[in-house]
XYZ file of C-alpha atoms in Angstrom:
562
model
C 8.496 -2.619 15.803
C 11.329 -0.193 15.516
C 11.306 3.508 16.048
C 13.845 6.215 15.245
C 15.850 8.400 17.548
C 14.402 11.827 16.998
C 16.604 13.724 19.382
C 20.042 12.474 18.431
C 22.124 11.389 15.446
C 21.379 8.046 13.762
C 23.985 6.437 16.006
C 23.077 7.903 19.403
C 25.567 8.374 22.184
C 25.078 6.383 25.404
C 23.697 9.473 27.132
C 21.236 10.325 24.383
C 17.542 9.653 24.741
C 16.825 6.816 22.348
C 13.835 6.263 20.143
C 12.598 2.709 20.458
C 10.120 0.554 18.649
C 8.289 -2.549 19.954
C 6.067 -4.981 17.983
C 3.303 -7.439 18.923
C 2.455 -10.333 16.629
C -0.400 -12.687 17.217
C -3.755 -13.883 16.050
C -4.763 -10.324 16.671
C -1.576 -9.044 15.248
C 1.766 -7.451 15.605
C 1.991 -3.960 16.965
C 4.825 -1.513 17.210
C 4.330 1.480 19.486
C 6.152 4.685 20.147
C 7.266 6.503 23.285
C 6.454 10.121 24.055
C 9.124 10.625 26.680
C 11.963 9.074 24.685
C 9.999 8.985 21.439
C 10.057 5.228 21.265
C 7.885 2.825 19.352
C 5.938 0.076 21.082
C 3.237 -2.425 20.392
C -0.002 -3.560 21.953
C -3.501 -4.497 20.914
C -6.644 -2.609 21.715
C -8.412 -4.634 24.399
C -11.888 -4.435 22.914
C -14.246 -7.381 23.396
C -14.463 -7.867 19.643
C -10.728 -8.547 19.615
C -10.723 -10.980 22.527
C -9.559 -13.799 20.279
C -6.163 -12.148 20.149
C -5.553 -13.036 23.749
C -7.417 -16.327 23.723
C -5.516 -17.989 20.940
C -2.409 -18.000 18.935
C 1.021 -16.552 19.114
C 2.098 -12.977 19.609
C 5.056 -11.003 18.462
C 5.580 -7.857 20.446
C 8.415 -5.526 19.578
C 9.733 -2.858 21.883
C 12.528 -0.361 22.076
C 14.763 -0.444 25.009
C 17.076 1.766 26.942
C 20.831 1.453 26.721
C 22.330 -1.800 27.825
C 19.168 -3.862 27.599
C 19.815 -7.025 25.650
C 23.556 -7.099 26.367
C 25.257 -10.377 27.219
C 25.505 -9.535 30.903
C 24.041 -12.155 33.228
C 22.557 -10.077 36.057
C 20.630 -12.850 37.736
C 21.854 -16.168 39.053
C 20.977 -19.378 37.228
C 18.976 -20.504 40.251
C 16.796 -17.392 40.170
C 16.268 -17.750 36.437
C 15.271 -21.397 36.797
C 12.904 -20.394 39.584
C 11.186 -17.949 37.248
C 10.815 -20.708 34.650
C 9.304 -22.992 37.272
C 6.792 -20.280 38.089
C 5.931 -19.912 34.412
C 5.515 -23.678 34.139
C 2.935 -23.627 36.920
C 0.697 -21.489 34.706
C 0.574 -23.982 31.838
C -2.781 -25.687 31.393
C -3.574 -28.777 29.336
C -6.912 -27.339 28.271
C -7.541 -26.467 24.634
C -7.685 -22.840 23.568
C -11.455 -22.876 23.174
C -12.028 -24.393 26.645
C -13.641 -21.734 28.828
C -13.638 -23.712 32.101
C -10.384 -22.240 33.388
C -10.979 -18.943 35.173
C -7.425 -17.762 34.568
C -8.092 -17.905 30.834
C -11.228 -15.744 30.977
C -10.725 -12.790 28.647
C -12.682 -10.368 30.846
C -10.204 -11.008 33.661
C -7.485 -9.368 31.578
C -8.905 -6.028 32.657
C -8.552 -7.086 36.305
C -4.967 -8.193 35.751
C -4.139 -4.913 34.042
C -5.516 -2.991 37.025
C -3.530 -5.128 39.440
C -0.390 -4.259 37.520
C -1.478 -0.622 37.136
C -1.287 -1.026 33.367
C -4.904 -0.273 32.450
C -4.145 3.403 31.881
C -0.687 3.140 30.284
C -1.576 0.510 27.666
C -4.433 2.642 26.360
C -1.758 5.186 25.458
C 0.451 2.829 23.481
C 1.422 4.089 20.043
C 1.456 1.170 17.669
C 1.899 -0.465 14.311
C -0.562 -3.335 14.538
C -0.412 -6.424 12.301
C -2.904 -9.295 12.204
C -3.255 -12.254 9.865
C -3.191 -16.016 9.518
C 0.100 -16.439 7.690
C 3.107 -14.144 7.469
C 2.387 -11.778 10.344
C 5.526 -12.882 12.176
C 7.696 -12.490 9.083
C 6.113 -9.115 8.366
C 7.003 -7.943 11.872
C 10.540 -9.281 11.598
C 11.033 -7.425 8.305
C 9.515 -4.232 9.735
C 11.664 -4.387 12.856
C 14.795 -4.913 10.771
C 13.939 -2.020 8.453
C 13.399 0.429 11.289
C 16.509 -0.790 13.102
C 18.533 -0.110 9.957
C 16.987 3.363 9.894
C 18.848 4.012 13.152
C 16.266 3.107 15.763
C 16.637 1.016 18.897
C 14.286 -1.914 18.502
C 12.601 -4.623 20.511
C 10.660 -7.683 19.440
C 8.470 -10.027 21.478
C 7.518 -13.266 19.691
C 5.539 -16.370 20.451
C 6.074 -19.225 20.687
C 9.729 -19.524 21.568
C 11.624 -22.438 20.060
C 14.307 -23.210 22.645
C 14.480 -20.593 25.437
C 11.660 -18.346 26.653
C 13.934 -15.289 26.413
C 13.788 -15.607 22.620
C 10.393 -13.937 22.914
C 12.103 -10.701 23.943
C 14.765 -9.428 21.539
C 16.384 -6.035 21.931
C 18.190 -4.679 18.861
C 18.009 -8.176 17.381
C 19.496 -9.908 20.443
C 17.453 -11.885 22.966
C 16.982 -10.132 26.292
C 19.528 -10.798 29.031
C 18.575 -12.942 31.999
C 18.935 -9.960 34.304
C 16.544 -7.730 32.385
C 14.078 -10.590 31.905
C 14.094 -11.306 35.643
C 13.597 -7.652 36.550
C 10.358 -7.401 34.611
C 9.212 -10.955 35.363
C 9.366 -10.676 39.142
C 7.802 -7.212 39.089
C 4.704 -8.703 37.442
C 4.757 -12.058 39.214
C 4.980 -10.708 42.777
C 2.169 -8.209 42.294
C -0.158 -10.788 40.762
C 0.640 -13.275 43.528
C -0.310 -10.681 46.122
C -3.545 -9.538 44.486
C -5.111 -12.607 42.819
C -7.656 -14.808 44.630
C -10.203 -17.568 44.003
C -12.419 -15.276 41.946
C -9.531 -13.783 39.991
C -6.854 -16.530 39.920
C -3.398 -16.255 38.449
C -3.491 -15.785 34.672
C -2.618 -18.715 32.442
C 0.795 -19.020 30.828
C 0.141 -17.109 27.615
C -1.879 -14.402 29.378
C 0.950 -13.825 31.818
C 3.486 -13.412 29.015
C 1.174 -10.925 27.300
C 0.899 -8.973 30.559
C 4.668 -9.060 30.909
C 4.951 -7.597 27.407
C 2.462 -4.860 28.290
C 4.537 -3.985 31.346
C 7.713 -3.695 29.295
C 6.134 -1.417 26.725
C 4.101 0.705 29.093
C 7.363 1.489 30.893
C 8.398 3.188 27.648
C 5.405 5.581 27.888
C 4.080 5.068 24.390
C 0.965 6.479 22.646
C -1.804 5.953 20.102
C -1.805 3.653 17.034
C -0.189 4.948 13.846
C -0.792 2.269 11.203
C -2.039 -1.312 11.042
C -1.823 -4.184 8.577
C -3.288 -7.611 7.872
C -1.176 -10.320 6.277
C -2.502 -13.303 4.301
C -5.660 -14.872 5.712
C -6.504 -18.566 5.725
C -8.079 -21.352 7.761
C -6.464 -21.640 11.171
C -7.633 -21.603 14.818
C -11.160 -21.987 13.527
C -12.423 -23.167 16.919
C -11.991 -19.561 18.003
C -11.952 -17.366 14.909
C -14.768 -18.957 12.901
C -15.301 -21.546 10.187
C -15.335 -19.286 7.114
C -12.831 -16.833 5.675
C -15.417 -14.113 6.166
C -15.703 -14.837 9.883
C -11.926 -15.032 10.261
C -11.485 -11.748 8.376
C -14.101 -10.169 10.643
C -12.068 -11.096 13.705
C -8.786 -9.947 12.197
C -10.279 -6.628 11.102
C -10.854 -5.878 14.785
C -7.452 -4.171 14.746
C -8.736 -1.466 12.348
C -9.152 1.892 14.066
C -10.668 5.234 13.128
C -8.193 7.715 11.642
C -5.531 4.993 11.361
C -4.468 3.881 7.869
C -4.746 0.154 7.171
C -2.757 -2.035 4.778
C -3.279 -5.582 3.591
C -2.092 -8.034 0.939
C -4.198 -9.647 -1.808
C -6.829 -11.826 -0.121
C -9.501 -14.325 -1.215
C -12.611 -12.434 -2.327
C -14.678 -13.497 0.685
C -12.059 -12.193 3.118
C -11.273 -9.014 1.177
C -14.946 -8.049 1.055
C -15.176 -8.168 4.848
C -11.966 -6.153 5.301
C -13.178 -3.469 2.886
C -16.574 -3.247 4.604
C -14.931 -2.844 8.016
C -12.584 -0.141 6.741
C -15.519 1.653 5.101
C -17.510 1.586 8.337
C -14.607 3.267 10.123
C -14.014 5.749 7.321
C -10.397 4.731 6.784
C -8.498 3.822 3.593
C -7.539 0.184 3.038
C -4.402 -0.065 0.901
C -3.684 -3.367 -0.888
C 0.025 -3.946 -1.506
C 1.567 -5.987 -4.316
C 4.451 -8.459 -3.924
C 7.877 -6.830 -3.796
C 9.786 -6.746 -7.076
C 13.086 -8.465 -6.335
C 14.846 -5.884 -8.496
C 14.148 -3.251 -5.848
C 16.652 -5.019 -3.577
C 19.592 -4.020 -5.782
C 20.715 -7.577 -6.638
C 20.424 -8.755 -3.031
C 18.154 -11.371 -1.456
C 15.616 -11.264 1.354
C 16.906 -12.488 4.694
C 13.932 -14.870 4.954
C 13.760 -17.579 2.305
C 10.744 -18.487 0.185
C 8.759 -16.827 -2.584
C 5.923 -16.040 -0.153
C 8.220 -13.677 1.746
C 8.050 -11.111 -1.053
C 4.456 -10.245 -0.159
C 5.319 -10.113 3.566
C 8.268 -7.853 2.769
C 6.041 -5.561 0.719
C 3.590 -5.217 3.603
C 6.485 -4.471 5.972
C 7.775 -1.797 3.591
C 4.375 -0.105 3.458
C 3.970 -0.192 7.246
C 7.479 1.150 7.822
C 7.064 3.931 5.267
C 3.683 4.930 6.690
C 5.013 4.987 10.247
C 8.071 7.029 9.310
C 6.030 9.586 7.379
C 3.225 9.831 9.936
C 5.691 10.431 12.768
C 7.887 12.808 10.778
C 10.962 10.615 10.733
C 11.892 10.653 7.055
C 15.098 12.667 7.308
C 17.964 10.898 5.557
C 15.679 8.307 3.944
C 15.268 8.580 0.177
C 11.687 7.783 -0.840
C 11.988 9.536 -4.225
C 13.701 6.705 -6.157
C 10.920 4.818 -7.952
C 13.198 1.920 -8.935
C 15.080 1.006 -5.767
C 14.170 0.947 -2.093
C 15.947 3.259 0.368
C 19.312 1.857 1.425
C 18.109 1.397 5.024
C 15.126 -0.653 3.840
C 17.316 -2.910 1.691
C 19.698 -3.550 4.585
C 16.826 -4.374 6.904
C 15.116 -6.732 4.490
C 18.318 -8.599 3.668
C 19.449 -8.918 7.295
C 16.130 -10.077 8.742
C 16.188 -13.500 10.413
C 13.505 -15.716 11.950
C 14.303 -19.127 13.454
C 12.219 -22.092 12.398
C 10.850 -20.492 9.239
C 12.314 -21.881 6.011
C 15.518 -22.679 7.903
C 18.190 -25.138 6.728
C 20.426 -26.777 9.345
C 22.991 -29.488 8.498
C 23.328 -32.021 11.303
C 26.315 -30.837 13.340
C 26.690 -34.271 14.943
C 27.607 -35.923 11.637
C 29.568 -32.925 10.397
C 31.845 -33.095 13.435
C 32.623 -36.688 12.534
C 32.996 -36.124 8.785
C 34.802 -32.811 8.374
C 35.208 -33.129 4.620
C 31.622 -34.141 3.973
C 30.022 -31.276 2.039
C 27.181 -30.038 4.264
C 26.894 -33.408 5.950
C 24.776 -36.264 4.677
C 21.896 -35.404 6.994
C 20.280 -31.997 6.504
C 17.190 -30.657 8.280
C 14.799 -28.310 6.487
C 12.682 -26.679 9.170
C 9.468 -24.726 8.746
C 6.756 -24.281 11.365
C 3.885 -24.357 8.844
C 0.701 -25.698 10.450
C -2.218 -24.690 8.219
C -3.181 -26.076 4.785
C -2.118 -22.884 3.015
C 1.200 -22.564 4.833
C 2.026 -26.235 4.274
C 1.538 -25.733 0.552
C 3.968 -22.810 0.671
C 6.357 -24.919 2.749
C 6.196 -27.722 0.176
C 7.064 -25.337 -2.657
C 10.009 -23.954 -0.682
C 11.309 -27.433 0.197
C 11.007 -28.630 -3.399
C 12.930 -25.597 -4.618
C 15.770 -25.632 -2.074
C 16.556 -29.341 -2.317
C 16.883 -28.914 -6.082
C 19.262 -26.001 -5.479
C 21.121 -28.108 -2.909
C 21.818 -30.802 -5.499
C 22.931 -28.266 -8.093
C 25.188 -26.499 -5.582
C 27.023 -29.672 -4.597
C 27.643 -30.404 -8.279
C 28.915 -26.968 -9.327
C 31.090 -26.490 -6.233
C 33.024 -29.716 -6.837
C 31.828 -31.146 -3.527
C 30.496 -34.659 -3.044
C 27.705 -34.871 -5.606
C 24.197 -36.006 -4.759
C 21.699 -36.396 -7.574
C 18.008 -37.173 -7.306
C 18.803 -40.892 -7.261
C 20.835 -40.863 -4.053
C 19.057 -38.061 -2.194
C 16.298 -39.305 0.105
C 13.508 -37.000 1.230
C 12.139 -37.815 4.701
C 9.177 -36.130 6.395
C 9.357 -35.587 10.168
C 5.888 -34.473 11.196
C 3.542 -33.714 14.035
C 0.630 -31.328 14.501
C -1.787 -30.373 17.245
C -4.786 -32.639 17.693
C -7.150 -29.724 17.035
C -5.949 -29.694 13.422
C -7.258 -31.939 10.665
C -4.503 -34.086 9.114
C -6.859 -34.898 6.244
C -6.470 -31.256 5.214
C -2.787 -30.860 6.040
C -0.974 -33.931 4.734
C -2.610 -34.152 1.271
C -1.825 -30.473 0.654
C 1.815 -31.061 1.550
C 2.228 -34.300 -0.393
C 0.403 -33.175 -3.534
C 2.345 -29.919 -3.776
C 5.653 -31.765 -3.427
C 4.559 -34.274 -6.071
C 3.737 -31.447 -8.484
C 7.359 -30.321 -8.135
C 8.800 -33.793 -8.593
C 9.520 -34.511 -4.924
C 8.550 -37.940 -3.553
C 9.012 -38.726 0.121
C 10.918 -41.911 0.838
C 9.471 -42.199 4.337
C 7.458 -40.293 6.964
C 8.281 -40.248 10.684
C 5.627 -39.274 13.226
C 6.629 -38.249 16.737
C 5.104 -36.496 19.751
C 6.500 -33.057 20.486
C 9.261 -33.117 23.072
C 7.955 -29.843 24.492
C 4.626 -31.467 25.345
C 6.426 -33.025 28.287
C 8.752 -30.142 29.051
C 8.386 -27.469 31.614
C 9.492 -24.009 30.514
C 13.269 -24.179 30.457
C 16.238 -25.663 28.686
C 16.979 -28.618 30.975
C 13.644 -30.438 30.998
C 13.336 -33.898 29.488
C 10.554 -36.203 28.310
C 9.211 -39.042 30.453
C 11.798 -41.625 31.414
C 9.649 -44.511 30.149
C 8.716 -44.093 26.452
C 6.289 -47.008 26.788
C 3.950 -44.769 28.780
C 3.735 -42.121 26.071
C 0.312 -41.795 24.433
C 0.935 -42.255 20.704
C -2.707 -42.450 19.617
C -2.500 -39.142 17.755
C 0.719 -40.078 15.978
C -0.882 -43.378 14.925
C -3.811 -41.392 13.532
C -1.404 -39.276 11.495
C 0.282 -42.424 10.230
C -3.054 -43.861 9.076
C -3.781 -40.719 7.090
C -0.339 -40.971 5.502
C -0.786 -44.635 4.616
C -4.225 -43.954 3.145
C -2.670 -41.352 0.875
C -0.185 -43.907 -0.385
C -2.850 -46.554 -0.937
C -5.405 -44.306 -2.637
C -2.972 -42.693 -5.043
C 0.396 -44.224 -5.769
C 1.331 -41.009 -7.564
C 0.520 -38.836 -4.571
C 4.115 -37.814 -3.992
C 5.172 -40.896 -2.061
C 8.137 -42.929 -3.254
C 7.602 -46.509 -4.342
C 8.598 -48.310 -1.161
C 7.141 -51.315 0.582
C 4.172 -50.662 2.885
C 6.068 -51.272 6.142
C 8.794 -48.856 5.036
C 6.592 -45.890 4.104
C 6.219 -44.597 7.650
C 7.151 -45.111 11.291
C 5.916 -43.846 14.624
C 8.533 -43.128 17.303
C 7.703 -42.691 20.973
C 10.163 -39.812 21.295
C 11.910 -37.297 19.095
C 15.429 -38.340 20.219
C 14.676 -41.866 18.993
C 13.682 -40.508 15.576
C 16.833 -38.377 15.365
C 18.930 -41.391 16.332
C 17.264 -43.453 13.575
C 18.014 -40.737 11.021
C 21.661 -40.488 12.047
C 22.165 -44.234 11.975
C 20.632 -44.517 8.507
C 22.712 -41.616 7.232
C 25.893 -43.232 8.546
C 24.961 -46.586 7.042
C 24.227 -45.042 3.629
C 27.194 -42.726 3.056
C 26.464 -42.305 -0.649
C 23.018 -40.818 0.057
C 21.980 -37.445 1.354
C 19.068 -37.517 3.783
C 16.954 -34.374 3.367
C 14.545 -34.163 6.288
C 11.576 -31.783 6.136
C 10.465 -30.918 9.680
C 7.050 -29.278 9.709
C 3.485 -29.264 11.048
C 4.274 -27.605 14.371
C 6.530 -24.799 15.573
C 6.942 -26.730 18.819
C 8.296 -29.704 16.873
C 10.671 -27.398 14.980
C 11.931 -25.943 18.248
C 12.416 -29.397 19.733
C 14.470 -30.511 16.725
C 16.615 -27.368 16.866
C 17.260 -27.944 20.555
C 18.423 -31.503 19.921
C 20.558 -31.032 16.815
C 22.246 -27.878 18.092
C 23.439 -29.468 21.333
């Protein structure tokens, strides 16, 4: 997360010691922590066995504060050295599933050995953190919190997972991804030491473990201390192969971030989950505060930087965490908490400026726009959201239904080329991991859209481009698409077709059977099909919902932004 500069004005001089704030987001949570030497904030999880799931599964967001110059546009390292680091990272990727314990490098207990090898076992126990866990919204909560604290005058850092296009996206300093030079400095420090000290019994860590260790190195260098506050965002069914099959079991794992003498915050939860969270807090003798969704009026006629009605509860949790951290650390000077109607100015600026790629993001196709300069937003528009659980797909469907209705109204009122519901075509571009159940995902998406009057004209199923990619921006899928295994995409298609056959009112448009869906052997082929159809049907707007996988969202962004 973000932390304030306690020793200098809100805009510190280059020579001033800067307060910094890092954040970690993951299945275990997001943690900001704070530095004693420069009074910075950093993030890291407690490495207790009961919280091992946080390193075994899921994505992390780790925020950190940085010294001056970090995150600038300077390119300190050569392209060759950067590509070499990406090749090294690629060598750590395993095809095994998260719950597969046969790979030694993915053994949780070995994390303690890796930390000792990197001389981080002592420093990370001192990290001062804001820790956030949850199933849905933990990333958005961290993004909001980081933005709030940055607008309060603090240097900030954020480490997120997964990245969408470039691995350096995982490390953002003051809202800007880390420079190649700074990334390489920390990467090779960790890589070389692990190469020297690992062996057959303690092999190199797997890809995600290494990135977590790299994050620990960055934040421990900031000399941070104990936890300050923690929070749990909305809970739901996800990563059940690791976290458990009931909401109670999942809540029990997530509540592992609770700590004695550290205040905890959460959002309204299902009764089964809330009961477990309250019991855990009671056992530790700590208060558990339940926040309510943010009243939009508190933003002074402005809008959240992240779109979607669900973001108001994430924003409220971020506000509570930020306020608690500021008060607990004595950094409230110049921040007005007395106004009961409006939020402090710094909070409003942070909430309205927050940004998060691949979450409720709208991107007109630049390829068609470059050819048709006078064509509104272009006749092919991508609506991207990395939702991948039943609950998040329902939220995604509500967002999509709302924004495409606004899109039509906007084109009409602005005097641009008008698209009504008759000549706007909604297309689904979908993929999900094979560990997920499409029988739970697709009906939730389709039925929610149908309830809001949205009927998909067609569904396209593709493998993720990144499945075949090494870590880096220049990798490509296999040269021969005929050798791509499409069995999973064909399974998804069957589920889709069964929805159409079992309920003609299930949100699917009335098209012929062979036109309801298609499976493509590569994402570029699907994008090409979309562009060709958009060009052949100039009177129609193609509104493409891309969802089911953050990796798919990242792959689409990489292709359409070229």
